[in-house]
Coordinates of C-alpha atoms in Angstrom, one line a residue:
Chain A
M1 CA 0.0 0.0 0.0
N2 CA 1.8 3.1 -1.2
I3 CA 1.5 6.7 -0.1
M4 CA -0.6 7.7 -3.1
Y5 CA -3.2 5.0 -2.2
L6 CA -3.3 6.2 1.4
Q7 CA -3.8 9.8 0.2
L8 CA -6.7 8.7 -2.0
L9 CA -8.2 6.9 0.9
L10 CA -7.8 9.9 3.1
I11 CA -9.3 12.2 0.5
S12 CA -12.3 9.9 0.2
I13 CA -12.9 9.7 3.9
V14 CA -12.7 13.4 4.4
T15 CA -15.0 14.0 1.4
A16 CA -17.5 11.5 2.7
L17 CA -17.6 13.0 6.2
A18 CA -17.9 16.5 4.8
C19 CA -20.8 15.5 2.6
V20 CA -22.7 13.4 5.2
L21 CA -22.9 16.2 7.8
P22 CA -25.2 18.5 5.9
G23 CA -26.9 15.4 4.5
N24 CA -28.4 14.6 7.8
F25 CA -30.2 17.9 8.0
L26 CA -31.3 17.7 4.3
I27 CA -32.9 14.4 4.9
L28 CA -34.7 15.6 8.0
R29 CA -35.9 18.6 6.1
G30 CA -37.2 16.5 3.2
A31 CA -34.9 18.3 0.8
S32 CA -32.6 15.4 -0.3
L33 CA -33.1 16.1 -4.0
I34 CA -32.0 19.7 -3.6
S35 CA -28.5 18.1 -3.6
D36 CA -29.2 16.7 -7.1
A37 CA -30.4 20.2 -8.2
L38 CA -27.4 21.9 -6.6
S39 CA -24.8 19.6 -8.1
H40 CA -26.1 20.2 -11.7
A41 CA -26.5 23.9 -11.1
I42 CA -23.0 24.2 -9.7
L43 CA -21.7 22.9 -13.0
F44 CA -23.5 25.8 -14.6
G45 CA -21.7 28.3 -12.3
I46 CA -18.4 26.7 -12.9
V47 CA -18.7 26.8 -16.7
V48 CA -19.9 30.4 -16.9
T49 CA -17.2 31.6 -14.5
F50 CA -14.6 29.6 -16.4
L51 CA -15.6 31.2 -19.7
I52 CA -15.2 34.6 -18.1
V53 CA -11.9 34.1 -16.3
Q54 CA -10.5 31.4 -18.6
D55 CA -8.6 29.7 -15.8
I56 CA -9.8 26.4 -14.4
H57 CA -8.0 26.9 -11.2
S58 CA -9.2 30.4 -10.5
P59 CA -10.8 31.2 -7.1
W60 CA -13.5 33.1 -8.9
I61 CA -14.9 29.7 -10.0
F62 CA -15.7 28.8 -6.4
L63 CA -17.6 32.1 -6.0
G64 CA -19.4 31.6 -9.3
A65 CA -20.5 28.1 -8.3
I66 CA -21.9 29.3 -5.0
I67 CA -23.8 32.1 -6.6
S68 CA -25.4 29.7 -9.1
G69 CA -26.2 27.3 -6.2
I70 CA -28.0 30.1 -4.4
A71 CA -29.7 31.3 -7.6
T72 CA -31.1 27.8 -8.1
I73 CA -32.5 27.6 -4.7
T74 CA -34.0 31.1 -5.0
I75 CA -35.6 30.3 -8.4
T76 CA -37.0 27.0 -7.1
E77 CA -38.4 28.6 -4.0
A78 CA -39.9 31.4 -6.1
L79 CA -41.6 29.0 -8.4
T80 CA -42.9 26.9 -5.5
K81 CA -44.2 29.9 -3.6
S82 CA -46.0 31.3 -6.6
G83 CA -48.3 28.3 -6.2
K84 CA -48.2 27.5 -9.9
L85 CA -45.8 24.6 -9.6
N86 CA -45.3 22.1 -6.8
H87 CA -41.9 21.8 -5.2
D88 CA -40.8 18.6 -7.0
A89 CA -41.7 20.0 -10.4
A90 CA -39.9 23.2 -9.6
I91 CA -36.7 21.4 -8.8
G92 CA -37.0 19.1 -11.9
L93 CA -37.6 22.2 -14.1
T94 CA -34.7 24.4 -12.9
F95 CA -31.7 22.2 -12.8
P96 CA -31.9 20.5 -16.2
F97 CA -32.3 24.0 -17.7
L98 CA -29.1 25.3 -16.1
F99 CA -27.4 22.0 -16.8
S100 CA -28.3 22.1 -20.5
I101 CA -27.0 25.7 -20.8
A102 CA -23.8 24.5 -19.2
V103 CA -23.4 21.5 -21.6
I104 CA -24.0 23.6 -24.6
L105 CA -21.5 26.2 -23.4
I106 CA -18.9 23.5 -22.9
N107 CA -19.5 22.1 -26.3
L108 CA -19.3 25.5 -28.0
F109 CA -16.5 27.2 -26.2
A110 CA -14.6 24.8 -24.0
N111 CA -14.3 21.7 -26.0
N112 CA -10.7 21.0 -25.5
V113 CA -10.5 21.8 -21.9
H114 CA -10.5 20.0 -18.6
L115 CA -14.3 20.2 -18.4
D116 CA -14.8 16.8 -19.9
T117 CA -18.4 15.6 -19.5
D118 CA -17.4 12.1 -18.5
A119 CA -15.3 13.4 -15.7
I120 CA -18.0 15.7 -14.6
L121 CA -20.5 13.0 -14.2
V122 CA -18.2 10.5 -12.5
G123 CA -15.4 12.6 -11.1
E124 CA -11.8 11.8 -11.3
L125 CA -10.9 10.7 -7.9
A126 CA -8.0 8.6 -9.2
F127 CA -6.2 11.7 -10.4
A128 CA -6.6 13.7 -7.2
P129 CA -3.2 12.8 -5.6
F130 CA -1.4 14.2 -8.6
Y131 CA -2.5 17.8 -8.0
K132 CA -0.2 18.7 -5.2
L133 CA -0.1 21.8 -3.0
Y134 CA 3.3 23.4 -3.1
I135 CA 4.1 25.9 -0.3
F136 CA 7.5 27.4 -0.7
G137 CA 8.4 24.5 -3.0
N138 CA 7.5 21.8 -0.5
D139 CA 5.2 19.1 -1.4
C140 CA 2.4 19.3 1.2
G141 CA 0.2 16.7 -0.2
P142 CA -2.7 16.8 -2.6
V143 CA -4.7 20.0 -3.0
A144 CA -7.9 18.0 -2.8
L145 CA -7.0 16.8 0.6
W146 CA -6.4 20.3 1.9
A147 CA -9.4 21.8 0.3
M148 CA -11.8 19.1 1.4
S149 CA -10.4 19.1 5.0
I150 CA -11.0 22.9 5.2
I151 CA -14.6 22.3 4.1
L152 CA -15.0 19.5 6.6
C153 CA -13.8 21.8 9.3
I154 CA -16.2 24.6 8.1
N155 CA -19.1 22.1 8.2
I156 CA -18.2 20.8 11.6
A157 CA -17.8 24.3 13.0
C158 CA -21.1 25.6 11.5
I159 CA -23.1 22.7 12.5
S160 CA -21.8 22.7 16.0
Y161 CA -22.3 26.4 16.5
F162 CA -25.8 26.4 15.1
Y163 CA -26.7 23.0 16.3
K164 CA -29.6 24.1 18.4
E165 CA -31.0 26.5 15.8
L166 CA -30.8 23.9 13.1
Q167 CA -32.5 21.3 15.3
L168 CA -35.3 23.7 16.2
T169 CA -36.0 25.1 12.7
I170 CA -36.1 21.6 11.3
F171 CA -38.2 19.8 13.8
D172 CA -40.6 22.6 14.8
P173 CA -40.4 25.5 12.3
I174 CA -43.5 27.2 13.6
Y175 CA -42.3 27.3 17.2
A176 CA -38.9 28.5 15.9
Q177 CA -40.6 31.4 14.1
T178 CA -42.4 32.4 17.4
M179 CA -39.0 32.4 19.0
R180 CA -37.8 34.6 16.2
Y181 CA -35.5 32.1 14.6
Q182 CA -36.3 32.3 10.9
P183 CA -36.5 28.8 9.4
R184 CA -36.0 30.4 6.0
L185 CA -32.6 31.8 7.1
F186 CA -31.4 28.4 8.3
H187 CA -32.7 26.7 5.2
Y188 CA -30.6 29.0 3.1
F189 CA -27.7 28.5 5.4
L190 CA -27.9 24.8 5.1
M191 CA -28.1 25.1 1.3
I192 CA -25.0 27.3 1.2
L193 CA -23.1 24.8 3.3
T194 CA -24.3 22.0 1.0
S195 CA -23.3 24.0 -2.0
I196 CA -19.8 24.6 -0.7
T197 CA -19.4 21.0 0.0
I198 CA -20.7 19.9 -3.4
I199 CA -18.4 22.3 -5.2
Q200 CA -15.3 20.7 -3.8
A201 CA -16.6 17.2 -3.6
F202 CA -17.8 17.1 -7.1
H203 CA -14.2 17.2 -8.5
I204 CA -13.8 13.9 -6.7
T205 CA -17.1 12.2 -7.0
G206 CA -18.8 13.8 -10.1
T207 CA -22.2 15.3 -10.3
I208 CA -24.5 12.4 -9.6
L209 CA -22.5 10.3 -7.2
V210 CA -22.2 13.2 -4.7
I211 CA -25.9 12.6 -4.0
S212 CA -25.0 9.2 -2.7
F213 CA -22.3 10.7 -0.4
I214 CA -24.8 13.2 0.9
V215 CA -28.0 11.2 1.3
T216 CA -27.4 7.5 1.7
P217 CA -25.3 7.2 4.9
A218 CA -27.5 9.7 6.6
A219 CA -30.6 7.8 5.5
T220 CA -29.2 4.6 6.8
A221 CA -28.5 6.3 10.2
Y222 CA -32.0 7.7 10.2
L223 CA -33.4 4.2 10.1
L224 CA -31.7 3.3 13.3
T225 CA -32.3 6.1 15.7
T226 CA -34.6 9.0 16.6
K227 CA -32.0 11.2 18.2
L228 CA -30.3 13.7 16.1
H229 CA -26.8 13.5 17.6
E230 CA -26.9 9.7 17.4
M231 CA -28.0 10.0 13.8
I232 CA -25.0 12.3 13.0
I233 CA -22.5 10.1 14.6
L234 CA -23.9 6.9 13.0
S235 CA -23.9 8.5 9.6
C236 CA -20.3 9.5 9.9
L237 CA -19.4 6.0 11.0
F238 CA -21.3 4.5 8.1
A239 CA -19.6 7.0 5.7
I240 CA -16.2 5.8 6.8
I241 CA -17.2 2.1 6.6
T242 CA -18.5 2.5 3.1
V243 CA -15.5 4.4 1.9
L244 CA -13.3 1.5 3.1
A245 CA -15.6 -1.0 1.6
G246 CA -15.7 0.9 -1.7
F247 CA -12.0 1.0 -1.9
L248 CA -11.8 -2.8 -1.4
I249 CA -14.4 -3.3 -4.2
A250 CA -12.7 -0.9 -6.5
H251 CA -9.3 -2.4 -5.9
N252 CA -10.5 -5.9 -6.5
I253 CA -12.5 -5.4 -9.7
N254 CA -10.5 -2.5 -11.0
S255 CA -13.4 -0.1 -11.2
S256 CA -14.4 3.5 -10.5
I257 CA -13.7 4.4 -6.9
A258 CA -16.6 6.9 -6.5
G259 CA -18.9 4.3 -8.1
S260 CA -17.8 1.6 -5.7
I261 CA -18.3 3.8 -2.7
T262 CA -21.8 4.6 -3.9
V263 CA -22.6 1.0 -4.4
A264 CA -21.2 0.2 -0.9
N265 CA -23.5 3.0 0.5
G266 CA -26.4 1.3 -1.2
L267 CA -25.5 -2.1 0.0
L268 CA -25.2 -1.0 3.6
F269 CA -28.5 0.7 3.4
F270 CA -30.1 -2.4 2.0
I271 CA -28.5 -4.6 4.7
I272 CA -29.8 -2.4 7.5
I273 CA -33.3 -2.5 6.0
L274 CA -33.1 -6.3 5.9
I275 CA -31.9 -6.4 9.5
K276 CA -34.7 -4.2 10.6
K277 CA -37.3 -6.2 8.8
S278 CA -36.1 -9.5 10.2
R279 CA -36.1 -8.0 13.7
L280 CA -39.7 -6.8 13.3
T281 CA -40.9 -10.2 12.1
S282 CA -39.1 -12.1 14.8
I283 CA -40.7 -10.0 17.5
K284 CA -44.1 -11.4 16.6
Chain B
M1 CA -27.7 14.6 -44.3
L2 CA -31.4 15.1 -44.8
A3 CA -32.1 11.5 -44.0
T4 CA -30.2 11.8 -40.7
F5 CA -32.2 14.9 -39.9
Y6 CA -35.5 13.1 -40.4
K7 CA -34.3 10.2 -38.4
I8 CA -33.5 12.5 -35.5
L9 CA -36.8 14.3 -35.9
I10 CA -38.8 11.2 -35.7
G11 CA -36.9 10.1 -32.6
T12 CA -37.4 13.4 -30.8
T13 CA -41.0 13.6 -32.0
L14 CA -41.8 10.3 -30.4
V15 CA -40.1 11.5 -27.2
G16 CA -42.1 14.7 -27.3
I17 CA -45.5 13.0 -27.8
T18 CA -45.0 10.4 -25.1
T19 CA -43.4 12.7 -22.5
G20 CA -46.0 15.3 -23.2
I21 CA -48.8 12.8 -22.4
V22 CA -47.2 10.9 -19.5
G23 CA -45.8 14.0 -18.0
C24 CA -49.3 15.4 -17.4
F25 CA -50.2 12.5 -15.3
T26 CA -46.9 12.5 -13.3
L27 CA -47.3 16.2 -12.7
L28 CA -50.9 15.8 -11.4
N29 CA -49.9 12.8 -9.3
K30 CA -47.0 14.8 -7.9
Q31 CA -44.5 12.2 -9.1
S32 CA -42.4 14.5 -11.2
L33 CA -39.0 13.4 -10.0
L34 CA -39.8 9.7 -10.2
G35 CA -39.0 10.1 -14.0
D36 CA -35.6 11.4 -13.2
T37 CA -34.9 8.6 -10.8
I38 CA -36.1 6.0 -13.3
A39 CA -34.0 7.5 -16.0
H40 CA -30.8 7.3 -13.9
A41 CA -31.8 3.8 -12.8
T42 CA -31.7 2.6 -16.4
L43 CA -27.9 3.0 -16.6
P44 CA -27.0 -0.2 -14.9
G45 CA -29.3 -2.1 -17.2
L46 CA -27.7 -0.6 -20.3
T47 CA -24.1 -1.1 -19.2
G48 CA -24.7 -4.4 -17.4
M49 CA -26.4 -5.9 -20.5
F50 CA -23.6 -4.7 -22.7
L51 CA -21.1 -6.3 -20.4
I52 CA -22.9 -9.6 -20.8
I53 CA -23.5 -9.6 -24.5
L54 CA -20.7 -7.3 -25.7
Q55 CA -22.5 -6.0 -28.6
K56 CA -25.0 -3.2 -29.2
S57 CA -28.2 -5.2 -29.7
Y58 CA -30.7 -2.4 -29.3
A59 CA -33.7 -4.5 -28.2
L60 CA -31.8 -6.3 -25.5
L61 CA -30.2 -3.2 -24.2
L62 CA -33.5 -1.4 -24.0
F63 CA -35.1 -4.4 -22.3
A64 CA -32.4 -4.4 -19.7
A65 CA -32.8 -0.7 -19.2
A66 CA -36.5 -1.1 -18.7
T67 CA -35.9 -3.8 -16.2
T68 CA -33.5 -1.9 -14.0
G69 CA -35.7 1.2 -14.4
L70 CA -38.7 -0.7 -13.2
L71 CA -36.6 -2.2 -10.4
G72 CA -35.6 1.3 -9.3
A73 CA -39.2 2.4 -9.2
F74 CA -40.0 -0.6 -7.2
C75 CA -37.2 0.1 -4.7
V76 CA -38.5 3.7 -4.3
H77 CA -42.0 2.3 -3.5
F78 CA -40.6 -0.2 -1.1
I79 CA -38.5 2.3 0.8
T80 CA -41.3 4.8 1.0
H81 CA -43.9 2.2 2.2
N82 CA -41.7 0.1 4.5
T83 CA -39.4 2.6 6.3
K84 CA -39.8 5.9 7.9
L85 CA -37.9 7.6 5.1
K86 CA -39.8 10.0 2.9
K87 CA -40.1 10.0 -0.9
D88 CA -37.3 12.5 -1.5
A89 CA -34.8 10.4 0.4
A90 CA -35.9 7.2 -1.3
L91 CA -35.6 8.9 -4.7
G92 CA -32.1 10.2 -3.9
I93 CA -30.9 6.8 -2.6
V94 CA -32.2 4.8 -5.6
L95 CA -31.0 7.4 -8.1
S96 CA -27.5 7.6 -6.9
T97 CA -27.0 3.9 -6.0
F98 CA -28.3 2.6 -9.3
F99 CA -26.4 5.2 -11.2
G100 CA -23.3 4.2 -9.2
I101 CA -23.8 0.6 -10.2
G102 CA -24.1 1.8 -13.8
V103 CA -20.9 3.8 -13.5
M104 CA -19.0 0.8 -12.2
F105 CA -20.1 -1.3 -15.2
L106 CA -19.2 1.6 -17.4
T107 CA -15.7 1.8 -16.1
M108 CA -15.4 -2.0 -16.6
I109 CA -16.6 -1.6 -20.2
Q110 CA -14.1 1.1 -20.8
K111 CA -11.3 -1.2 -19.8
L112 CA -12.4 -3.9 -22.3
P113 CA -10.3 -4.4 -25.4
T114 CA -13.2 -4.4 -27.8
A115 CA -13.7 -1.3 -29.9
H116 CA -17.5 -1.6 -29.9
Q117 CA -17.9 0.0 -26.5
A118 CA -17.8 3.4 -28.0
G119 CA -21.4 4.6 -27.9
I120 CA -22.7 3.2 -24.6
D121 CA -22.1 6.5 -23.0
K122 CA -24.1 8.2 -25.7
F123 CA -27.1 7.1 -23.7
L124 CA -26.2 9.7 -21.1
F125 CA -26.7 12.6 -23.5
G126 CA -28.3 10.9 -26.4
Q127 CA -27.2 10.7 -30.0
A128 CA -30.2 10.3 -32.2
A129 CA -28.1 10.4 -35.4
T130 CA -27.0 6.8 -34.7
L131 CA -30.5 5.4 -34.8
L132 CA -31.0 2.6 -37.2
H133 CA -34.2 2.0 -39.2
S134 CA -35.1 -1.0 -37.0
D135 CA -34.5 1.1 -33.9
I136 CA -37.0 3.7 -35.0
I137 CA -39.6 0.9 -35.6
T138 CA -39.0 -0.3 -32.0
L139 CA -39.4 3.1 -30.6
M140 CA -42.6 3.6 -32.6
I141 CA -44.0 0.4 -31.2
I142 CA -43.2 1.4 -27.6
A143 CA -44.8 4.8 -28.2
G144 CA -47.8 3.1 -29.5
I145 CA -48.1 1.0 -26.4
V146 CA -47.9 4.0 -24.2
I147 CA -50.5 6.0 -26.1
T148 CA -52.9 3.0 -26.3
T149 CA -52.7 2.4 -22.6
I150 CA -53.3 6.0 -21.8
I151 CA -56.4 6.1 -24.0
A152 CA -57.7 2.8 -22.6
L153 CA -57.3 3.8 -19.0
W154 CA -58.2 7.5 -19.5
K155 CA -61.1 7.7 -17.2
E156 CA -59.4 5.8 -14.4
L157 CA -56.2 7.8 -14.7
K158 CA -58.3 11.0 -14.6
I159 CA -60.2 10.2 -11.4
I160 CA -57.1 8.9 -9.7
S161 CA -55.0 11.9 -10.6
F162 CA -57.6 14.4 -9.3
N163 CA -59.2 12.6 -6.5
P164 CA -57.5 9.4 -5.4
A165 CA -59.6 9.1 -2.2
Y166 CA -62.8 9.1 -4.3
A167 CA -61.3 6.6 -6.7
Q168 CA -60.5 4.2 -3.9
A169 CA -63.9 4.7 -2.4
I170 CA -65.6 3.6 -5.6
G171 CA -63.5 0.6 -5.9
L172 CA -60.9 1.5 -8.5
P173 CA -57.6 -0.5 -8.2
V174 CA -55.6 2.6 -7.4
A175 CA -52.4 0.9 -6.6
K176 CA -52.5 -1.2 -9.7
I177 CA -53.1 1.8 -11.9
H178 CA -50.2 3.7 -10.2
A179 CA -48.1 0.7 -11.1
V180 CA -49.3 0.9 -14.7
L181 CA -48.4 4.6 -14.7
T182 CA -44.9 3.8 -13.4
C183 CA -44.5 1.3 -16.3
L184 CA -45.6 4.0 -18.7
I185 CA -42.9 6.3 -17.3
V186 CA -40.3 3.6 -17.8
L187 CA -41.4 3.1 -21.4
T188 CA -41.3 6.8 -22.0
V189 CA -37.8 7.0 -20.5
I190 CA -36.7 4.2 -22.7
I191 CA -37.8 6.0 -25.8
G192 CA -35.9 9.1 -24.7
L193 CA -32.7 7.2 -24.0
Q194 CA -31.0 7.2 -27.3
T195 CA -32.5 10.4 -28.6
V196 CA -32.0 12.8 -25.8
G197 CA -30.2 10.9 -23.2
L198 CA -31.1 10.0 -19.6
I199 CA -29.7 13.0 -17.7
L200 CA -32.3 15.4 -19.0
M201 CA -35.3 13.2 -19.0
S202 CA -36.8 14.8 -15.9
S203 CA -37.2 18.1 -17.8
F204 CA -39.0 16.4 -20.7
L205 CA -41.5 14.9 -18.3
I206 CA -42.1 18.1 -16.4
A207 CA -41.7 21.2 -18.6
P208 CA -44.5 20.7 -21.2
A209 CA -47.0 19.4 -18.7
A210 CA -46.2 22.3 -16.3
A211 CA -46.6 24.8 -19.1
A212 CA -49.9 23.3 -20.3
R213 CA -51.2 23.3 -16.7
Q214 CA -50.9 27.1 -16.6
W215 CA -53.4 27.6 -19.4
T216 CA -56.2 25.2 -18.5
N217 CA -57.7 23.1 -15.8
K218 CA -59.3 20.6 -18.1
L219 CA -57.4 17.4 -18.4
Q220 CA -58.0 16.8 -22.1
I221 CA -57.0 20.3 -23.1
M222 CA -54.0 20.0 -20.9
V223 CA -52.8 16.8 -22.5
W224 CA -53.2 18.1 -26.1
L225 CA -51.5 21.4 -25.2
S226 CA -48.7 19.6 -23.4
V227 CA -48.1 17.4 -26.5
G228 CA -48.3 20.5 -28.7
L229 CA -45.8 22.5 -26.7
S230 CA -43.6 19.5 -26.4
L231 CA -43.5 19.1 -30.1
V232 CA -42.7 22.7 -30.6
A233 CA -39.8 22.4 -28.3
T234 CA -38.5 19.1 -29.8
T235 CA -38.9 20.2 -33.4
T236 CA -37.2 23.6 -32.9
G237 CA -34.5 21.9 -30.8
T238 CA -33.8 19.3 -33.4
I239 CA -33.6 21.9 -36.2
I240 CA -31.2 24.1 -34.2
S241 CA -29.1 21.1 -33.2
C242 CA -28.8 19.8 -36.8
N243 CA -27.8 23.2 -38.1
Y244 CA -25.3 24.0 -35.4
P245 CA -23.2 20.8 -35.0
H246 CA -21.8 21.7 -31.7
V247 CA -25.2 22.0 -30.1
P248 CA -26.4 18.6 -28.8
T249 CA -30.1 17.9 -29.3
G250 CA -31.1 17.1 -25.7
P251 CA -29.9 20.3 -24.1
A252 CA -31.3 22.4 -26.9
I253 CA -34.8 21.0 -26.5
V254 CA -34.7 21.3 -22.8
I255 CA -33.8 25.0 -22.9
I256 CA -36.6 25.7 -25.4
A257 CA -39.1 23.7 -23.4
T258 CA -38.2 25.3 -20.1
T259 CA -38.4 28.8 -21.6
I260 CA -41.9 28.0 -22.9
T261 CA -42.8 26.9 -19.4
L262 CA -41.3 29.9 -17.6
V263 CA -43.0 32.2 -20.0
S264 CA -46.3 30.4 -19.5
I265 CA -45.9 30.6 -15.7
I266 CA -45.4 34.4 -16.0
I267 CA -48.0 35.4 -18.5
A268 CA -50.8 32.9 -18.1
P269 CA -53.9 34.2 -16.3
N270 CA -54.1 33.2 -12.7
C271 CA -57.5 31.5 -12.9
F272 CA -56.3 28.1 -13.8
V273 CA -53.8 27.3 -11.1
T274 CA -54.7 28.4 -7.6
G275 CA -52.3 26.3 -5.6
K276 CA -51.5 27.3 -2.1
A277 CA -48.1 28.8 -1.8
Q278 CA -46.0 26.5 0.4
Q279 CA -44.7 27.9 3.6
L280 CA -41.3 27.0 5.0

């Protein structure tokens, strides 16, 4: 097991943990598919910003992606609030629109660049260790690891600091409003956290598999407990387990790492459901 | 060149008609994103079947795609009805997990020495230009099945979409008809797979129906309008895509269709849709 393999593993674990933290709250809010919408919309932000600054590693791209994430949420909310479209339809209308514009822009203007549609959809985790961070000429390890670790820390910090507010606005929004905590504000806060996480994670996992990182371990944890802090801890544990399992699978059948982790997530979920069902029938 | 254009046009027209019709019912039954999940769930069927037979036998690939799509829909139903998870989480789990399986198969295919594997990933974004004559016949048959089923079950679908409680009270097999609707969604997605790809299928099922809904509250008018608007979008998109080679067909159609929908939402009179605005 060489150092590059370990770095890949570490990046994956950090990514999975960073994704699963907001994922818990998204599931409780019933907004899991927003992560689908966000990941497609973020591509739009990345492409448009790239076409303006013409540099794939520019920091403006991060800003552009966040703005497009917020814009998607705002448009979706506006469509839903108008009463003319229900929430699901609003989501399903907005993100393909933005994604289509992004795809056409890529085809027209950025055909020979790094934004390859295959990589976007499935990520290029295997290449992550090759982009290293050089501070004063010293190799400090992969950029992806640093970037994702920062995001993990941001997520942990934000969720810890606002834990009570998040808990309140999700489980009892009307009471929260009477206590002058605006659920809307925390909804947007959660979306921004998710957007930041997806922007960095999607280099590693691709557009669609990031949904698995966000939703599935948290959903598995949700099946097993009714306490929020237990759910968060369990989901982190499951995320680590499935990353390890995914690596084993990918190594043995020589396949996509992000795909294998996703499948491991699904398998764990399925196993937990089976265990629960067998417990229920045996109680009779 | 012209023959290719007509081939693509037939393909996208079939997609437009079927998604226009089926989309109305998914919108009314609040199952809009089920189409997206089913579309993503077809990937493991396509790639898995290709791994087994190692050639692009269109009928077999589509059959496998339909099977995994249906399996995905079944998983969503199972999760929603047997666990405390809600529909959004079920859709997210099934969508990503099935797609992940498909991606694993895809990377395995890409490592194969055969040269035939080029083209499997065209199902992601569609490439109608590669349709064969026999493929078009297959798609027409599938579209025919969808349309016939809708006509045959029109009254039942109408009652169930607007008042499921009443439908159950008068003894209609609501669950079975929902299952039939799910099968129709799967068939519709299958038609769209090679022409416009699976990533954007959700828009096809939502945009024309949503646009039509703004202009009427009568089901029959809504369906005709939805098909009409859908065909406007597909035809214009196809023409643009064929004249500008760098513009892929699927995205072009989606942009036009969504624009039509957004315009409809803004300028249509308020009397047809009086939904309650959702509060946070």
